[in-house]
CSV table of C-alpha atoms and ligand atoms in Angstrom, one decimal:
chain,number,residue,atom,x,y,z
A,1,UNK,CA,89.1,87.3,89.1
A,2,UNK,CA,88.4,90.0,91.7
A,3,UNK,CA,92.0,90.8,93.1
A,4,UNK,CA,92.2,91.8,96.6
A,5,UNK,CA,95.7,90.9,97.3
A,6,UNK,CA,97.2,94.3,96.5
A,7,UNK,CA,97.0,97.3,94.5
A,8,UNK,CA,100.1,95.8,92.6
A,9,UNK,CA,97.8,94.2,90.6
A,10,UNK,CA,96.3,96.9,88.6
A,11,UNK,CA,97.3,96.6,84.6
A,12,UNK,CA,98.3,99.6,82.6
A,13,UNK,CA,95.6,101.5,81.5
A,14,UNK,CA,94.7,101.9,77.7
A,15,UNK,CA,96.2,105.2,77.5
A,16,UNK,CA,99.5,104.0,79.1
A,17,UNK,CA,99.9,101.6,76.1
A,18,UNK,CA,99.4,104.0,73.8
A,19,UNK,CA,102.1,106.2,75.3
A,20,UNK,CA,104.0,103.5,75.9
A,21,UNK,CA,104.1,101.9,72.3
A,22,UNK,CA,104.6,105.6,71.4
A,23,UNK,CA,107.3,107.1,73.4
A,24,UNK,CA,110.3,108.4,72.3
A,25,UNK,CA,113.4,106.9,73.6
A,26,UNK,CA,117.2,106.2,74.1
A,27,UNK,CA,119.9,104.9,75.8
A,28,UNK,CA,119.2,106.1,79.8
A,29,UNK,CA,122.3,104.7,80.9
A,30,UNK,CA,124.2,107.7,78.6
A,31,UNK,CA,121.0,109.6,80.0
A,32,UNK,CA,119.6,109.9,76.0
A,33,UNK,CA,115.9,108.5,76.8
A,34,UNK,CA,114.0,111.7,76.6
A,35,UNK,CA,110.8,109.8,78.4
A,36,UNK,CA,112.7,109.0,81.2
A,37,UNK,CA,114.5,112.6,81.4
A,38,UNK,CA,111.0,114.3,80.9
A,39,UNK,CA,109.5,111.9,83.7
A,40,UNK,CA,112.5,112.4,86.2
A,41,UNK,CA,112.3,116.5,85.6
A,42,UNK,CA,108.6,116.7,86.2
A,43,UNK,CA,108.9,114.5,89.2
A,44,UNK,CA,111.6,116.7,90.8
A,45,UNK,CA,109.5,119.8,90.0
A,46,UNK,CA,106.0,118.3,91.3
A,47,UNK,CA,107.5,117.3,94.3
A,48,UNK,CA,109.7,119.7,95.3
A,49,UNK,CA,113.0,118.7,94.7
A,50,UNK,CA,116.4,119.3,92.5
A,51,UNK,CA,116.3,116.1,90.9
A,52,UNK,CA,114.8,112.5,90.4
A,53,UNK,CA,115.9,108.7,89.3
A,54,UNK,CA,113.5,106.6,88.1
A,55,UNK,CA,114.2,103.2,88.9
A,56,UNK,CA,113.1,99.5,88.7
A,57,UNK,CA,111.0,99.1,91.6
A,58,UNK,CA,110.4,101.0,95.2
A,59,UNK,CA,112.7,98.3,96.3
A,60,UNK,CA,115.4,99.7,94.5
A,61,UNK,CA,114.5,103.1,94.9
A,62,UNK,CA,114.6,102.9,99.0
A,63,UNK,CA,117.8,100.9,99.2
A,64,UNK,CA,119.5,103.7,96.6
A,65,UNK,CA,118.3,106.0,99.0
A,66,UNK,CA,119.8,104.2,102.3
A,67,UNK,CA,122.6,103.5,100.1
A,68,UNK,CA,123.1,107.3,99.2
A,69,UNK,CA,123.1,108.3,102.3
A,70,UNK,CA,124.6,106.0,104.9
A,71,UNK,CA,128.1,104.9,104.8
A,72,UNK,CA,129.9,101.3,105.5
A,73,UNK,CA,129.0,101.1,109.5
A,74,UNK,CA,126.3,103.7,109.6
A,75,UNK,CA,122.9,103.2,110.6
A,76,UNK,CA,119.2,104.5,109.7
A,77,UNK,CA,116.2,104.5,112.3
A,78,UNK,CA,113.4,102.8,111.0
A,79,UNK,CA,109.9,100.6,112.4
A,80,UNK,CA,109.5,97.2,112.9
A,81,UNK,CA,106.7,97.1,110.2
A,82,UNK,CA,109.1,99.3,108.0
A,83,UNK,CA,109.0,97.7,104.4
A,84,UNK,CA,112.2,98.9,104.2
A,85,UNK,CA,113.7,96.7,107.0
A,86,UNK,CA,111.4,93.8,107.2
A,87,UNK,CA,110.3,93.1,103.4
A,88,UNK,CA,113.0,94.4,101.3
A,89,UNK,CA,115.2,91.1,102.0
A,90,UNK,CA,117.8,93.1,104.3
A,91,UNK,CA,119.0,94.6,101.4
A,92,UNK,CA,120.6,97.8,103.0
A,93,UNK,CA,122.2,95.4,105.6
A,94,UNK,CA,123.1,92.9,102.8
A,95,UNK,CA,124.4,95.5,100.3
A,96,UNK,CA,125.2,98.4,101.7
A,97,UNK,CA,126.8,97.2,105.2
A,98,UNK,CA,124.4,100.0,107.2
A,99,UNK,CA,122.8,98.2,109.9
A,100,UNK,CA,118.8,98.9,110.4
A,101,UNK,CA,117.7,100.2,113.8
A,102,UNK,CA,114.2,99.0,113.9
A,103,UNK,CA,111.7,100.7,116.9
A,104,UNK,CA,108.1,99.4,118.0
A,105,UNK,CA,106.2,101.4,115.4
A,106,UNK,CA,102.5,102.5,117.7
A,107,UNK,CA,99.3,101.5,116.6
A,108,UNK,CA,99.3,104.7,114.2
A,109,UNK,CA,102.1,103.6,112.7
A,110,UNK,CA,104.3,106.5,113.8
A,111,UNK,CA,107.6,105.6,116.1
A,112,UNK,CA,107.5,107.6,119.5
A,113,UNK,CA,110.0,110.2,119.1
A,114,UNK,CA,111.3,109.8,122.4
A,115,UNK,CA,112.3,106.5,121.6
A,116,UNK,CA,113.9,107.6,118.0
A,117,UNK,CA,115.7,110.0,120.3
A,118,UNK,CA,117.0,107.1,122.7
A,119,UNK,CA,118.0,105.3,119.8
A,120,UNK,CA,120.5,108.2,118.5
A,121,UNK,CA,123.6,106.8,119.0
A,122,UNK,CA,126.9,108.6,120.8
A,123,UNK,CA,130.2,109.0,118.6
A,124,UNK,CA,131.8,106.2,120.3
A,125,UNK,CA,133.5,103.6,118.2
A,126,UNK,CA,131.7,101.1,119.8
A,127,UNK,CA,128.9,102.3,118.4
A,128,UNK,CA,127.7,102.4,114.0
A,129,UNK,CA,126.8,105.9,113.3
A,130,UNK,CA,123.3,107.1,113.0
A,131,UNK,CA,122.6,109.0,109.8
A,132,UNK,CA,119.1,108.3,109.1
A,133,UNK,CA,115.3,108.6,110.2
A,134,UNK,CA,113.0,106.6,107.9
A,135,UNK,CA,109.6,106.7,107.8
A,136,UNK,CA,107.0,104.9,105.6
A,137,UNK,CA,103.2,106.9,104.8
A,138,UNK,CA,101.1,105.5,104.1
A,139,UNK,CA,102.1,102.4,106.4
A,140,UNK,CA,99.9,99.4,106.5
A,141,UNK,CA,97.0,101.8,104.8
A,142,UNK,CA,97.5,104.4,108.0
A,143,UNK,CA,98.5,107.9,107.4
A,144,UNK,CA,101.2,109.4,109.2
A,145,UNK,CA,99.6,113.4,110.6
A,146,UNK,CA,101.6,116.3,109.2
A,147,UNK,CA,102.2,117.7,112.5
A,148,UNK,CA,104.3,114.4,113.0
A,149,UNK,CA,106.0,114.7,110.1
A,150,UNK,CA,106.9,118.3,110.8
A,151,UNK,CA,108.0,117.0,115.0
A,152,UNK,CA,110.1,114.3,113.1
A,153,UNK,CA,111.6,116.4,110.3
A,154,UNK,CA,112.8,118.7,113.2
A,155,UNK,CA,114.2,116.1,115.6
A,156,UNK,CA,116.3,114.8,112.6
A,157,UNK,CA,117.8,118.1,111.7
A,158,UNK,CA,118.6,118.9,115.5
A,159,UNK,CA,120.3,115.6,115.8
A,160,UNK,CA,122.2,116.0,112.4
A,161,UNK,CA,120.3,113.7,110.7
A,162,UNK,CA,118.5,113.2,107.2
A,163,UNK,CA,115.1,112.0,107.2
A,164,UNK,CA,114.2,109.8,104.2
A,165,UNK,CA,110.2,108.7,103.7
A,166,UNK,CA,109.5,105.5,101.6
A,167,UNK,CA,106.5,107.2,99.8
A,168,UNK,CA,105.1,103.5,98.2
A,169,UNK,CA,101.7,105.1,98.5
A,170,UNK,CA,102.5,108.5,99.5
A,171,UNK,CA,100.1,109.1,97.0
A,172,UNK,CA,97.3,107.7,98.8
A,173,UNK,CA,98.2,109.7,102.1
A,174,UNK,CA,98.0,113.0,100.1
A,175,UNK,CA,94.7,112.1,98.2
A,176,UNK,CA,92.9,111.0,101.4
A,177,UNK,CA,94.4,114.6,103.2
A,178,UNK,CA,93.2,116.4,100.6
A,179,UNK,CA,96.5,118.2,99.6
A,180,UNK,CA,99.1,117.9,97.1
A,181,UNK,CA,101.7,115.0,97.5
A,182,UNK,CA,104.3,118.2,97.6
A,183,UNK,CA,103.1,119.0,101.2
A,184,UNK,CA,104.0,115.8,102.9
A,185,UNK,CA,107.2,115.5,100.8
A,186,UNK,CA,108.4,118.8,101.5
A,187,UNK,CA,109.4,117.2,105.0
A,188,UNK,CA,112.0,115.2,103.4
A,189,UNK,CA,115.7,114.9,102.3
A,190,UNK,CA,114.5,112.1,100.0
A,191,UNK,CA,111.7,110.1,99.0
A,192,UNK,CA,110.7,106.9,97.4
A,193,UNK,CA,107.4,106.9,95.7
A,194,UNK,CA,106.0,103.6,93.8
A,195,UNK,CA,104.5,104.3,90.3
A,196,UNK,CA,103.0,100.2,90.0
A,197,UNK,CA,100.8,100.3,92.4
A,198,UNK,CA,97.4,102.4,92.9
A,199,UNK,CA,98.5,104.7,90.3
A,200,UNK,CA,98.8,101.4,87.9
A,201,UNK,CA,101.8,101.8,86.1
A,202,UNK,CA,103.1,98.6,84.8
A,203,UNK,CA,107.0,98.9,86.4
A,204,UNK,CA,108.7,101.9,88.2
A,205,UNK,CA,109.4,103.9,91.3
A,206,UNK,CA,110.6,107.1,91.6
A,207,UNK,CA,113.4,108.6,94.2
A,208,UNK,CA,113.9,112.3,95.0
A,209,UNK,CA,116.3,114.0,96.4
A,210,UNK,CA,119.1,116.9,96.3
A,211,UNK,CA,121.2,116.7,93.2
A,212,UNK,CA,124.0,115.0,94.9
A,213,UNK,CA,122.0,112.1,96.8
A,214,UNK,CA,120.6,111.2,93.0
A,215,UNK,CA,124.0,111.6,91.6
A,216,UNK,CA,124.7,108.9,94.2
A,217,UNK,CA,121.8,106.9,93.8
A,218,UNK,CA,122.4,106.8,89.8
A,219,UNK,CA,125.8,105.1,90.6
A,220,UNK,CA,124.3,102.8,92.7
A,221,UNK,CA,121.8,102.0,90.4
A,222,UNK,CA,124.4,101.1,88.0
A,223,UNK,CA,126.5,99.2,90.4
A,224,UNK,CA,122.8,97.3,91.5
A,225,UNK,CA,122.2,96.2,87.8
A,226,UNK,CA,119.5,98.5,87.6
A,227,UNK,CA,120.9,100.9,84.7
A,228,UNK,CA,118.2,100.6,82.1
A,229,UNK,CA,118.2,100.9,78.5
A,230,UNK,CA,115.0,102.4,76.4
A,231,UNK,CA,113.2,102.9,79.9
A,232,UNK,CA,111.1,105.2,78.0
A,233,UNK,CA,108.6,103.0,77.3
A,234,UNK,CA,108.1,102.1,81.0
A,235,UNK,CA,108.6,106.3,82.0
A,236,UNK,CA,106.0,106.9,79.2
A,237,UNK,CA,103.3,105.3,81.4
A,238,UNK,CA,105.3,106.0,84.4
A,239,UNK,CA,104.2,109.8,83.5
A,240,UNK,CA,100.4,109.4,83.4
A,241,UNK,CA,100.3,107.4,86.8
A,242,UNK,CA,101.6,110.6,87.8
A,243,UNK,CA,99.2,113.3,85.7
A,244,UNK,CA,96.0,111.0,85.6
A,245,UNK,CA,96.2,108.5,88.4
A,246,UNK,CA,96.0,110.3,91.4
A,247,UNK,CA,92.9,111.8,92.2
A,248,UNK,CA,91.4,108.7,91.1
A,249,UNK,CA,92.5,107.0,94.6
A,250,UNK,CA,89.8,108.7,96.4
A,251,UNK,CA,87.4,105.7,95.1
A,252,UNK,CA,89.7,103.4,95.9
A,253,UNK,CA,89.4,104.9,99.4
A,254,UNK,CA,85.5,105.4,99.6
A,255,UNK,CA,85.7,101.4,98.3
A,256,UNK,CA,88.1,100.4,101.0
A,257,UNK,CA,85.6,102.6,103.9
A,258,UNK,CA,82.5,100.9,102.2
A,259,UNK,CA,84.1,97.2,102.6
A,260,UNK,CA,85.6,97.9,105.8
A,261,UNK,CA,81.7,98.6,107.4
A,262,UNK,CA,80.6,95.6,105.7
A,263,UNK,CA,83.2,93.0,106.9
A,264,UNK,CA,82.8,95.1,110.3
A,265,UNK,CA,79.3,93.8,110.6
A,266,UNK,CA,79.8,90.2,109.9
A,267,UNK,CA,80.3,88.5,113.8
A,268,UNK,CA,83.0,86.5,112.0
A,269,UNK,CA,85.6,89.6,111.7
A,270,UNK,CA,86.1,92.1,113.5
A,271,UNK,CA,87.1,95.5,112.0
A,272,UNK,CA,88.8,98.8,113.7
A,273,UNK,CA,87.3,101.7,111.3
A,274,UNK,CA,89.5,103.9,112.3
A,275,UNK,CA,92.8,102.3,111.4
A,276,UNK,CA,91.1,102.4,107.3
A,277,UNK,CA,92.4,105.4,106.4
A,278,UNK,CA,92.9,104.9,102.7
A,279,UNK,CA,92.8,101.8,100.3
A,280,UNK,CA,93.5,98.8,102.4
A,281,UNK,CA,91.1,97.0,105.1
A,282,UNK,CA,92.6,94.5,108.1
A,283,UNK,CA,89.8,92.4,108.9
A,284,UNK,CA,91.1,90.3,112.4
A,285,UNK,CA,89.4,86.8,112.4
A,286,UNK,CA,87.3,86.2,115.6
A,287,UNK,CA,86.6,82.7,117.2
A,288,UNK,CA,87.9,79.5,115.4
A,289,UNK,CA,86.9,80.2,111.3
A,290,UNK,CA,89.1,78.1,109.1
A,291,UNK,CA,90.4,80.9,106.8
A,292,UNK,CA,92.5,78.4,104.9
A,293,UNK,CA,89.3,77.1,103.6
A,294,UNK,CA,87.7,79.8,103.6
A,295,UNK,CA,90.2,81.4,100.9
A,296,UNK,CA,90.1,78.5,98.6
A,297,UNK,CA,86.4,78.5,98.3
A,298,UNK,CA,86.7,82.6,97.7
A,299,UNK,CA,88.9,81.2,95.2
A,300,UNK,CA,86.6,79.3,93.4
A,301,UNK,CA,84.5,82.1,93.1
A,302,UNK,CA,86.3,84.1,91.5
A,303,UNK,CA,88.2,86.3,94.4
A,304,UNK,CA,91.2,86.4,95.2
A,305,UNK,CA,92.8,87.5,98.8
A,306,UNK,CA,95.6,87.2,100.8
A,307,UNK,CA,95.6,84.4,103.4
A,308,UNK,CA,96.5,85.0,107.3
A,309,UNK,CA,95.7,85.2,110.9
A,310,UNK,CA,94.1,88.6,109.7
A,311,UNK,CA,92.7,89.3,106.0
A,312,UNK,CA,94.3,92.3,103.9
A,313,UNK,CA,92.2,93.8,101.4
A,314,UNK,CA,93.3,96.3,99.3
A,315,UNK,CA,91.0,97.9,97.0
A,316,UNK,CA,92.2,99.1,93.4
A,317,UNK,CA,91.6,100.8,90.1
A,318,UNK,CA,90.4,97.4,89.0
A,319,UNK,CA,88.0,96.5,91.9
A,320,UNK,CA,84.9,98.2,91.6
A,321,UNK,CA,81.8,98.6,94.0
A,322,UNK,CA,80.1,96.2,92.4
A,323,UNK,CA,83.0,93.9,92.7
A,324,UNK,CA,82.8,94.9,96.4
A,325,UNK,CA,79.2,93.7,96.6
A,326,UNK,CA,79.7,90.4,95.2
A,327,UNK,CA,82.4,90.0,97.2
A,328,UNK,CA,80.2,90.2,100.8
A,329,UNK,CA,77.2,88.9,99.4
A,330,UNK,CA,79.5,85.5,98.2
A,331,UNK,CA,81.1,85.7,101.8
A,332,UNK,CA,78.0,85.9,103.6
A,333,UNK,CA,76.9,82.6,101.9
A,334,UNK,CA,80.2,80.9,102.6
A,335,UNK,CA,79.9,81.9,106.2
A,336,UNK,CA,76.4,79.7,106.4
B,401,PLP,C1,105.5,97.9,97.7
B,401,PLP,C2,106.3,98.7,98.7
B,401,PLP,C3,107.6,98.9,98.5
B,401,PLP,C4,108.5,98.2,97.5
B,401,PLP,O1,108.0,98.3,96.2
B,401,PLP,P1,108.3,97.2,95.1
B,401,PLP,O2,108.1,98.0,93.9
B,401,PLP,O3,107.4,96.1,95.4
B,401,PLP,O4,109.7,96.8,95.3
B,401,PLP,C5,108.3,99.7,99.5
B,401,PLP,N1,107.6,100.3,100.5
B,401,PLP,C6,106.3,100.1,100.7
B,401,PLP,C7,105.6,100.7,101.9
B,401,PLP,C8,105.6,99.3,99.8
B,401,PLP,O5,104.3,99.1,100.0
């Protein structure tokens, strides 16, 4: 099958397996897994940060993170389309009683910083206390600019704020900027960064932070059921995602530009260039195709992709251009 759903779909590569049948490990919960330490160090160096957790999924690693930092009654600043308020389950709200303040994210996927401003609340009982700006980049495939980052980072810190960034594909944003991941993470108190994805690690995200946040976010972890044992066989691949993974994404996004120009000139979609940025395509449906069908009888040919009023298609380590071709060429004669 060609996979289009997501980039969570990539397998581990060969080498991963190797490393992973290989690695040395221990008992991470009494932090013995040497793996896991090794990964967690040379994340917190690479990124620029005291220290690391590796946990089970990105998931895990942004509610530690809201967790860590927000208090019973407190509240963190976030977008409408933020994973971490709308597809995380309401976990912060669920588990860690902080209450989401979700703004109108723009058509860049950046909030208006006049409205995070607005949103800031008084010390006034009647009011939960804001701690937190979150922001997500890559977000829906968009980058966020680093002279945003750098007006957001500031606004936080002159409001008394920390300013947490769910880095799922952070990755992605950095390849496609042409800098290291260190330069848009620098703008950070904490970051959440998702090693399963494009960089096709089997299971893992990472969170940075200062030493105490992590200390924090390790006893959360715990208290989440998310203490792991020999995790050294999933921080053994968890490494190379990290060392050999990265600046393989620029295909992904030369694939994703290539795909977006070709579903652009079918009359049947309709395709803003500008908004593919990195390694995923929005394709909006024009006049009255019946996509539901339309999906089943990609189906049958082999592709797989993701079924709504618009189609998302991410491209991955295991979609090639070839893959790409068949896929518009098999389109074009479903279309007929
Ligand atoms: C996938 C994703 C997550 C969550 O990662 P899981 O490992 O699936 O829990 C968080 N934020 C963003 C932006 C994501 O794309």
């Amino acid at each position: 099958m060609i996979d289009f759903r997501s980039d969570t779909v990539t397998v581990p590569t060969k080498t991963m397996r190797v490393a992973m049948a290989n690695a040395e490990v221990g008992d991470d919960v009494y932090g013995d897994d040497p793996t896991v330490n090794a990964l967690e160090a040379m994340s917190a160096e690479r990124f620029g940060f005291d220290a690391a957790l590796f946990t089970s999924s990105g998931t895990q690693a942004n509610l530690l993170a809201l967790m860590s930092h927000c208090e019973r009654g407190d509240e963190y600043i976030c977008g409408q389309q933020a994973h971490n308020y709308k597809f995380e389950g309401g976990g912060a709200a669920v588990l860690g009683s902080v209450q989401p303040q979700p703004l109108t994210n723009q058509v860049d996927g950046s909030l208006l910083l006049t409205d995070i401003e607005a949103a800031i609340k008084p010390d006034d009982p009647h009011f939960a206390q804001t701690r937190l700006l979150s922001l997500e980049n890559t977000i829906g495939g968009k980058i966020l600019s680093q002279s945003y980052l750098a007006s957001a980072q500031a606004l936080a810190f002159n409001h008394g704020l920390k300013i947490h960034l769910d880095g799922a594909r952070v990755a992605n944003a950095a390849v496609a900027q042409n800098i290291p991941i260190s330069e848009i993470t620098q703008y950070f108190d904490s970051v959440s960064i998702c090693l399963s994805k494009g960089l096709c690690a089997p299971i893992g995200s990472i969170l940075l932070g200062d030493a105490l946040l992590i200390k924090k976010a390790r006893r959360w972890r715990k208290v989440l059921g998310g203490g792991m044992r020999q995790a050294g066989i999933l921080a053994a691949a968890a490494q190379l995602a990290i060392t050999d993974q990265v600046e393989r994404l620029a295909d992904d996004h030369d694939n994703a530009a290539y795909l977006a120009k070709a579903l652009g000139q079918l009359s049947e979609f309709d395709v803003d260039l500008s908004l593919v940025q990195t390694n995923m395509v929005f394709a909006k449906i024009v006049g009255n195709l019946d996509v539901k069908l339309l999906v089943r009888k990609l189906k049958d040919k082999g592709i797989l992709v993701t079924e709504n009023t618009t189609l998302r298609l991410v491209t991955h380590r295991d979609v090639s251009r070839q893959d790409i071709e068949y896929f518009i060429t098999t389109l074009k004669s479903l279309l007929k």
